[in-house]
Coordinates of C-alpha atoms in Angstrom, one line a residue:
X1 CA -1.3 97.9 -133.4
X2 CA -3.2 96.5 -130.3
X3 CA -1.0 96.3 -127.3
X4 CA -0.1 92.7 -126.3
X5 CA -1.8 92.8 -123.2
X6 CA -5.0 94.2 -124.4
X7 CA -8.1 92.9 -122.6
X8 CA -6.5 90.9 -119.7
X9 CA -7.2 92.0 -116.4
X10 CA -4.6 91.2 -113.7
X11 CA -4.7 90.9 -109.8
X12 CA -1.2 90.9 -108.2
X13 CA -0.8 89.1 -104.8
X14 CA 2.5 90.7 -103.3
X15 CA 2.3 93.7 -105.5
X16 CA 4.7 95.6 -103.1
X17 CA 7.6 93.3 -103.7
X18 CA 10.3 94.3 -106.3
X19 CA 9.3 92.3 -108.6
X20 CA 5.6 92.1 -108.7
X21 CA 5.8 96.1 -108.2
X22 CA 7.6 96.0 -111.6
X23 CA 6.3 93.5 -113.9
X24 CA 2.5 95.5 -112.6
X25 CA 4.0 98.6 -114.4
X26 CA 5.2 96.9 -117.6
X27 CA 2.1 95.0 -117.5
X28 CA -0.1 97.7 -117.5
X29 CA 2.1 99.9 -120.2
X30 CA 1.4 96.7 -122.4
X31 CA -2.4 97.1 -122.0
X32 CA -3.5 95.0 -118.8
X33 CA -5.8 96.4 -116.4
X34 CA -3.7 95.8 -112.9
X35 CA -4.6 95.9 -109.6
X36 CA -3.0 94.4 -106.5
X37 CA -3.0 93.8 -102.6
X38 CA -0.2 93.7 -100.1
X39 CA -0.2 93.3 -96.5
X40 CA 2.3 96.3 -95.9
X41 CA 3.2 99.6 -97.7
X42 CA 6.7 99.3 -99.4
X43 CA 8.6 101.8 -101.7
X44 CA 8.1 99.9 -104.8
X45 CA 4.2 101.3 -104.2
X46 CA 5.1 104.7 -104.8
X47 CA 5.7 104.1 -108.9
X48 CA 2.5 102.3 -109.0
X49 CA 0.3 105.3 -109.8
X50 CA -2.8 104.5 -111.3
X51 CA -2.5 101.0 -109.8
X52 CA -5.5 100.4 -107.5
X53 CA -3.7 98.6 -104.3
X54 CA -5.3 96.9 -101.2
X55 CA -2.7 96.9 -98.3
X56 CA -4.4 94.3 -95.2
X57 CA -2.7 92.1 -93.1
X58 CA -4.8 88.9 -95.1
X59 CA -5.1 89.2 -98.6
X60 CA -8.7 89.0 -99.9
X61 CA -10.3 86.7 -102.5
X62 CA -9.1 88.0 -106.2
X63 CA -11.7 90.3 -108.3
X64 CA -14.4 88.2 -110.1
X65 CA -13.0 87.9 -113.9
X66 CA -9.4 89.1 -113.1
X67 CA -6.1 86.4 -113.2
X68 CA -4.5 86.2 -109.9
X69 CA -0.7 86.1 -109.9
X70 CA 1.3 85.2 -106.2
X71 CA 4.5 86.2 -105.4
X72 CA 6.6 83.6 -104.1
X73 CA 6.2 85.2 -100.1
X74 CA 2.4 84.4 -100.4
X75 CA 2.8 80.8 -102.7
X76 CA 0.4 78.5 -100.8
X77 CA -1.9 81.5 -99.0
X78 CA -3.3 82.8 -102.6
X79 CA -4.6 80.7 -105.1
X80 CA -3.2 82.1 -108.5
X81 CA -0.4 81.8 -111.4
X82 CA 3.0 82.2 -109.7
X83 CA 5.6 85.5 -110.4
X84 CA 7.4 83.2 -112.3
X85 CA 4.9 82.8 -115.1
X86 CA 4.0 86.2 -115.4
X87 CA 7.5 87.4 -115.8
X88 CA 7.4 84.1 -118.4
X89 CA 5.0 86.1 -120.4
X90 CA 6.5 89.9 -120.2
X91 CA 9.4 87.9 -121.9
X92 CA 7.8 86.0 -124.2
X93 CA 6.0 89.1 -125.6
X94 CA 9.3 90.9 -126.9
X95 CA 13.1 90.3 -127.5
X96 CA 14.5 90.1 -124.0
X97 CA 18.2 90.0 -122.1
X98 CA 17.6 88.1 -119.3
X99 CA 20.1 88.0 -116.2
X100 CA 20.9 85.2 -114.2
X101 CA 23.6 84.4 -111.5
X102 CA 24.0 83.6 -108.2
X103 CA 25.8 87.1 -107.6
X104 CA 25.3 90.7 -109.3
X105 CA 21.7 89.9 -111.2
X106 CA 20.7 93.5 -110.3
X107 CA 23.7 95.5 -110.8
X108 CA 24.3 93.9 -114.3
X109 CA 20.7 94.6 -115.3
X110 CA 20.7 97.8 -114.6
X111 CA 24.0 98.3 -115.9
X112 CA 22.7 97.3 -119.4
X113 CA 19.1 99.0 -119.0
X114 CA 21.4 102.2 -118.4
X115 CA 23.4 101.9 -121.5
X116 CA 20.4 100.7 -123.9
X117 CA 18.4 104.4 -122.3
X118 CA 21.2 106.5 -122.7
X119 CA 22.2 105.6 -125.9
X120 CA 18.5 106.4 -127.0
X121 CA 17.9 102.6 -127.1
X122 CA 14.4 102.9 -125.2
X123 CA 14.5 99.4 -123.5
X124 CA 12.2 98.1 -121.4
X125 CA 13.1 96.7 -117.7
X126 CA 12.2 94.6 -114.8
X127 CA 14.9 95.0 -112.5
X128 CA 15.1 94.1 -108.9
X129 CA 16.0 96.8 -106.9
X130 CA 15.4 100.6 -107.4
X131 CA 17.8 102.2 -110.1
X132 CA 17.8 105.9 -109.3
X133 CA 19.2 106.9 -112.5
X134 CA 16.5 105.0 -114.3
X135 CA 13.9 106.2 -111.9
X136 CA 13.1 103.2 -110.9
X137 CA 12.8 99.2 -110.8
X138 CA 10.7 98.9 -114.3
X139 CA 11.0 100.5 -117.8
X140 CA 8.1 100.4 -120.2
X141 CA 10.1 102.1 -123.7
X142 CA 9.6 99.9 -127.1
X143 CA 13.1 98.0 -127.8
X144 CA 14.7 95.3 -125.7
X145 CA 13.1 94.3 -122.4
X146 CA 15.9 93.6 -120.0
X147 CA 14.6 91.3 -116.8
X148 CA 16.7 89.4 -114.4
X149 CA 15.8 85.8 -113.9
X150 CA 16.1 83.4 -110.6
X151 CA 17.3 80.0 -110.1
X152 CA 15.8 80.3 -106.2
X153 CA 13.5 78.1 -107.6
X154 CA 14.2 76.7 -110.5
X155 CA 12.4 79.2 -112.7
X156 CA 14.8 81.0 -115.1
X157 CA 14.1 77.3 -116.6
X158 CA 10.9 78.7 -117.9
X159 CA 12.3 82.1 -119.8
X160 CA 13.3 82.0 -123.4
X161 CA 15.1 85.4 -124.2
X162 CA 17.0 86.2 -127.0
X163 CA 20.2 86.9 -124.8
X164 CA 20.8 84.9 -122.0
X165 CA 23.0 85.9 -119.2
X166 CA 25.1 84.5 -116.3
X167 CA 27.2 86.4 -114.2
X168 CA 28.7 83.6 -112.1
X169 CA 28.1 80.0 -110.8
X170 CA 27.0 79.3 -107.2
X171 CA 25.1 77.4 -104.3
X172 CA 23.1 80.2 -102.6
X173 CA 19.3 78.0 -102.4
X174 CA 20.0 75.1 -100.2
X175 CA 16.4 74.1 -100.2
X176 CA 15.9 74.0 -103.9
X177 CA 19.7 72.7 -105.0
X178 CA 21.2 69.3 -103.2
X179 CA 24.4 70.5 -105.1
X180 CA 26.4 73.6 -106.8
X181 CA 26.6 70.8 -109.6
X182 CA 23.0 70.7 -110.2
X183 CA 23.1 74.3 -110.5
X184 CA 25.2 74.5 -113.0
X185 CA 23.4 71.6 -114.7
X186 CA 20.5 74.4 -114.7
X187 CA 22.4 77.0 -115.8
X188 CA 23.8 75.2 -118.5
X189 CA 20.6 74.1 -120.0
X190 CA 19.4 77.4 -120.0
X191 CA 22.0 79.1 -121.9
X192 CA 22.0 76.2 -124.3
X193 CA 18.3 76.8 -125.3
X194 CA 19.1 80.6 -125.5
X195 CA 19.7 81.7 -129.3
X196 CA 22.8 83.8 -127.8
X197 CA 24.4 83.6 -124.1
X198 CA 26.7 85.4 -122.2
X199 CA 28.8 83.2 -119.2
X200 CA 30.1 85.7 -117.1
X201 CA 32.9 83.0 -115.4
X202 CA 34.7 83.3 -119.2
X203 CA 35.2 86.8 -119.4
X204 CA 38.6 88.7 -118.1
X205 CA 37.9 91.7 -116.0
X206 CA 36.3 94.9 -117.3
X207 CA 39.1 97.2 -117.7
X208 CA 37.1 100.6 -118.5
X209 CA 36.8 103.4 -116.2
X210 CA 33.7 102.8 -113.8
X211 CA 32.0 104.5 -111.3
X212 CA 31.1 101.7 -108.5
X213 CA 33.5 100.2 -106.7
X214 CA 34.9 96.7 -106.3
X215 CA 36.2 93.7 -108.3
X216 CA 32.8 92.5 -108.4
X217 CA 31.4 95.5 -110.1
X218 CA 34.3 94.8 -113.2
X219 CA 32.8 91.1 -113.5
X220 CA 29.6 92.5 -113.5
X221 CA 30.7 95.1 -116.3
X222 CA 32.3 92.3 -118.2
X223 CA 29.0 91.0 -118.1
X224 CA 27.0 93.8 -119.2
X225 CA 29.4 94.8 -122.3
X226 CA 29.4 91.3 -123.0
X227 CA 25.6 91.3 -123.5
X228 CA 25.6 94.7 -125.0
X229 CA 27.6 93.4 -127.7
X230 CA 25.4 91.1 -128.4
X231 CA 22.5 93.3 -128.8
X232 CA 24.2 95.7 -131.7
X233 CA 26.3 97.8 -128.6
X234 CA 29.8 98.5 -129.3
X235 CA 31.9 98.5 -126.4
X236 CA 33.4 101.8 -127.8
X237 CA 29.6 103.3 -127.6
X238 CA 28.9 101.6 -124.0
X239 CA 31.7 102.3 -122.5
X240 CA 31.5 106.3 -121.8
X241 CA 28.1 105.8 -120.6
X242 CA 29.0 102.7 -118.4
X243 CA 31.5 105.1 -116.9
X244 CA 28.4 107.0 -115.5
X245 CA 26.5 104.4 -113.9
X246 CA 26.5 104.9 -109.8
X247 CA 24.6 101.5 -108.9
X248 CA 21.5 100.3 -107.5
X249 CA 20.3 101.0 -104.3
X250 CA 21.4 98.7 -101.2
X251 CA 24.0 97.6 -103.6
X252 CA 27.4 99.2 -101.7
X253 CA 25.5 102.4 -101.3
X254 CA 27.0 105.3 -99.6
X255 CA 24.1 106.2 -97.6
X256 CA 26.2 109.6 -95.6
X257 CA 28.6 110.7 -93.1
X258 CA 28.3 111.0 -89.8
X259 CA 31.3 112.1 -87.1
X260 CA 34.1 111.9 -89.8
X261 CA 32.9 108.3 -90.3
X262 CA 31.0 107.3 -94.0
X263 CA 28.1 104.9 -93.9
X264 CA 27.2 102.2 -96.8
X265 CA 24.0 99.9 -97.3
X266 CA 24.5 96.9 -99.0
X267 CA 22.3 93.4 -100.0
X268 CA 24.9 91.3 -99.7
X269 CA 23.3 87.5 -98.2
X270 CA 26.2 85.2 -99.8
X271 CA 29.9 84.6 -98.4
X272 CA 31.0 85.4 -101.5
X273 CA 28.8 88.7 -101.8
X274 CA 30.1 90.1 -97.9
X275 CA 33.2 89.3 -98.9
X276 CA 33.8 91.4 -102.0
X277 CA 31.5 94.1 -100.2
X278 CA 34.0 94.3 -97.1
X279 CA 37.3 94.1 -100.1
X280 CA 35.5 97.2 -101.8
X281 CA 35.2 99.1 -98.7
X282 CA 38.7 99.0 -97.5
X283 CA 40.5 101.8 -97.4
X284 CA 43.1 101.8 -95.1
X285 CA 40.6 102.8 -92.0
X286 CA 38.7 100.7 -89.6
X287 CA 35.9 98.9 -91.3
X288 CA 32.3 97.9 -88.8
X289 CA 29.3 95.8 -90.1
X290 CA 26.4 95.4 -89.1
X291 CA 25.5 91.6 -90.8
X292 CA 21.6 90.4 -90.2
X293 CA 21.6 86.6 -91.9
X294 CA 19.5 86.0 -94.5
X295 CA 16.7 82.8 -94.0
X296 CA 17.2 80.3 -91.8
X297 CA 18.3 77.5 -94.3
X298 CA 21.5 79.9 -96.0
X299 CA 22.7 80.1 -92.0
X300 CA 22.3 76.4 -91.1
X301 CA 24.3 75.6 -93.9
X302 CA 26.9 78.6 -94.1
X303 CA 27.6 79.6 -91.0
X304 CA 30.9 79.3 -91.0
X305 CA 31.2 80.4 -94.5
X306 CA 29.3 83.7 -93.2
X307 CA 31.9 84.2 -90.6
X308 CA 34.9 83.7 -93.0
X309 CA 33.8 86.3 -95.2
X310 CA 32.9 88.5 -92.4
X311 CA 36.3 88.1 -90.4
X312 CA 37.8 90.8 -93.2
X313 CA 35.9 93.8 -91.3
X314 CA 37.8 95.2 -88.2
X315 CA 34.7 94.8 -85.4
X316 CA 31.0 93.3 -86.9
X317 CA 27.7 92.8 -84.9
X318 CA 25.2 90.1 -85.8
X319 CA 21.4 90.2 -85.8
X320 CA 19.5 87.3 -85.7
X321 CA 18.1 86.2 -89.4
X322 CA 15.9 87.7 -91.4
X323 CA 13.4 84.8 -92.3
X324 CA 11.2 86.0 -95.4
X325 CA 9.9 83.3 -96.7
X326 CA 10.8 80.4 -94.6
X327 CA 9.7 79.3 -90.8
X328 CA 12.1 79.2 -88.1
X329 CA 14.3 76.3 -87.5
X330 CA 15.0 74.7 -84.3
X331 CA 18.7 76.2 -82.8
X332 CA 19.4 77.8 -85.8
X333 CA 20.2 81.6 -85.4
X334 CA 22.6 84.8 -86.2
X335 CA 24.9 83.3 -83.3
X336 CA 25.8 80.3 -84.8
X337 CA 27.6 83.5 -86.9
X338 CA 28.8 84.9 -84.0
X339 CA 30.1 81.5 -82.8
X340 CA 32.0 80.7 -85.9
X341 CA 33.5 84.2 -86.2
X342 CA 34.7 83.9 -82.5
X343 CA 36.2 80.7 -83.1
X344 CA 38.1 82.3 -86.4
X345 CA 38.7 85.3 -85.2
X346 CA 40.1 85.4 -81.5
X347 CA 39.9 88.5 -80.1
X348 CA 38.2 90.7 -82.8
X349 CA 35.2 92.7 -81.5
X350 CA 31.9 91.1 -82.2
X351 CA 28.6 91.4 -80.9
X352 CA 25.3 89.2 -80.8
X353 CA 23.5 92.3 -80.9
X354 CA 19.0 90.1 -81.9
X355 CA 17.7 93.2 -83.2
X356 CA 18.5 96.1 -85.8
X357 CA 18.2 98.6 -83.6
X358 CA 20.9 97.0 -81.0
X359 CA 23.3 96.2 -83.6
X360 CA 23.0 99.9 -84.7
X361 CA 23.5 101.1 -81.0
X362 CA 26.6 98.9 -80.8
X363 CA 28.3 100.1 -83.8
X364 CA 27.4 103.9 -83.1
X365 CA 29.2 103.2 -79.8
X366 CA 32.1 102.0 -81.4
X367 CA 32.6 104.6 -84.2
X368 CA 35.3 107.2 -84.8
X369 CA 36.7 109.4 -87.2
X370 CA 38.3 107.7 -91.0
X371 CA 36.2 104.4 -90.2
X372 CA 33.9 103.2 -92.7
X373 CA 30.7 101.4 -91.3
X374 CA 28.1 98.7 -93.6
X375 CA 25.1 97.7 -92.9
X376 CA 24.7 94.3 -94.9
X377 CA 21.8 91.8 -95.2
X378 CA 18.9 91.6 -97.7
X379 CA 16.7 92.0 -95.3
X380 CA 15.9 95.1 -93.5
X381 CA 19.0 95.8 -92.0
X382 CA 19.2 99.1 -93.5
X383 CA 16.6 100.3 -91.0
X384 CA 19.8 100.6 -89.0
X385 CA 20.9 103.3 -91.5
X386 CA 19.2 106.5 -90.2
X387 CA 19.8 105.4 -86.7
X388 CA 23.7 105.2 -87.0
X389 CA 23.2 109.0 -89.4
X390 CA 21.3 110.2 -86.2
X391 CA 18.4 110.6 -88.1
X392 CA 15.7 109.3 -85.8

């Protein structure tokens, strides 16, 4: 049987990204020829082998004869198909779970790709973030595709899988929602078009044994059994694997130990994220972050959500925001954070520390043995990592 794919030729602005880097593999493993340019190396590139990939700080014109697809950071700089369509297609071309949520879209997609593998399943997977146990952030095996779908902008409107998925309810895009109601209304409409759905808000806590921490991490679960079920899973079958699943990366990640003092990564951007990061981390010890904001609209607009969920760590130092895909806006940065976290939190040690590398010096000043220190952000905060380990 000819693979679905056969005879298409696809060019991949962005193909460094987590995304683009996976739906490239699956692509390809379907019978595309793929190729690809990005303007910096990333670790996504390293699964990519095979993959011819331009790296350049501008992107050149597409191949002759080849469809162009953009990721959303280069929209408007590269004519071509948005990521939203091509994932469209990978899950138009076979029965799909797709994940959706404001909070814990990567942890519950691996979380079910894991269960589908090791219970000889062979799914396919798109997930966004780099599954270690998996061996990666894409599958390519012939049963269910599982893919995690974004409401950022307005896109998860476009996917029809068999099982649909959301893990909670939430205002995170400020410049594509006026309202959390009108993303519910989007949510809603989805599921309702989705020949079976999951709606993660319904379910009670998973009350199996797990290996990540956190309450979050038993909604997630709830999630993933939910879904699991679904797809022909029992929960008596999915359970002893789901006991074995140790998380994403730069999702709480224990990263080491330095000086008595354990260090975690996580991609935490939301107030409600930080907050059930810093509840899963405390353990009776002194508990540091390191916080860089997340795009200049999310801080405008939650500042002083930001420093409410912050104020549950014992001393945190702010960076100024990670902007991705968004220009700067005028008086809006990382201290407005600062600011509101004074204001809450009187006397608590925090620092307006611009860059990574300060905010890493601060907190390695700071440290002593039995604390716990995070670096949280889903930017590139955890370049602070290695620098609190000592390791450059």
């Amino acid at each position: 049987m000819p693979s679905p794919l056969e005879g298409r030729r696809f060019w991949i602005a962005g193909i460094g990204g987590a995304g683009m880097s996976a739906y490239a593999l699956l692509a390809r493993a379907w019978g595309a020829e793929v190729r690809g340019w990005d303007r910096a190396r990333t670790p996504y590139l390293d699964h990519l082998d095979g993959i011819d990939v331009d790296i350049s700080d501008e992107p050149p014109s597409p191949p002759k004869g080849w469809e162009p697809f953009v990721s959303t950071a280069f929209a408007g700089r590269v004519e071509g198909k948005s990521r939203a369509e091509l994932l469209a297609e990978l899950v138009s071309l076979r029965d799909s779970i797709v994940v959706a949520g404001a909070h814990g879209k990567t942890t519950t997609s691996a979380m079910i790709a894991f269960c589908l593998a090791r219970l000889d399943r062979d799914p396919a997977w798109l997930i966004g973030g780099e599954v270690p146990q998996l061996g990666g952030n894409a599958g390519t095996g012939a049963g269910l595709l599982v893919a995690e779908g974004d409401e950022s902008d307005r896109t998860i409107a476009a996917l029809r899988p068999r099982i649909a998925v959301v893990t909670n309810v939430d205002l995170d895009h400020h410049t594509t929602f006026g309202s959390r109601a009108e993303v519910e209304e989007l949510f809603e409409s989805w599921l309702a078009a989705a020949p079976q759905s999951v709606r993660g808000e319904e379910l009670a806590l998973y009350d199996g044994p797990l290996a990540v921490a956190g309450e979050h991490n038993r909604r997630n679960a709830a999630c993933a059994v939910a879904a699991l079920e679904l797809a022909g899973v029992s929960r008596a079958e999915a359970e002893p694997v789901l006991a074995e699943f140790t998380g994403a990366t730069r999702r709480l990640e224990r990263r080491g130990e330095v000086r008595g003092t354990e260090v975690y990564d996580d991609y935490g951007h939301h107030p409600a994220e930080i907050a059930a990061t810093i509840a899963a981390l405390r353990n009776g010890g002194r508990l540091l972050v390191l916080f860089q904001p997340h795009l200049y609209s999310r801080t405008r607009h939650l500042a002083r959500e930001l420093a409410a969920a912050l104020a549950g760590a014992d001393s945190v130092a702010v960076t100024d925001i990670y902007a991705a895909r968004e220009t700067p806006i005028a008086a809006v940065s990382g201290k407005l954070v600062v600011d509101a976290l004074a204001e809450l939190r009187p006397g608590m040690p925090v620092a307006w520390t611009p860059s990574v590398e300060e905010g890493a010096r601060y907190l390695a000043g700071l440290i002593r043995t039995g604390d716990r220190v995070v670096t949280i952000g889903a930017g590139d905060v955890d370049r602070a990592v290695p620098l609190l380990l000592g390791e450059s």
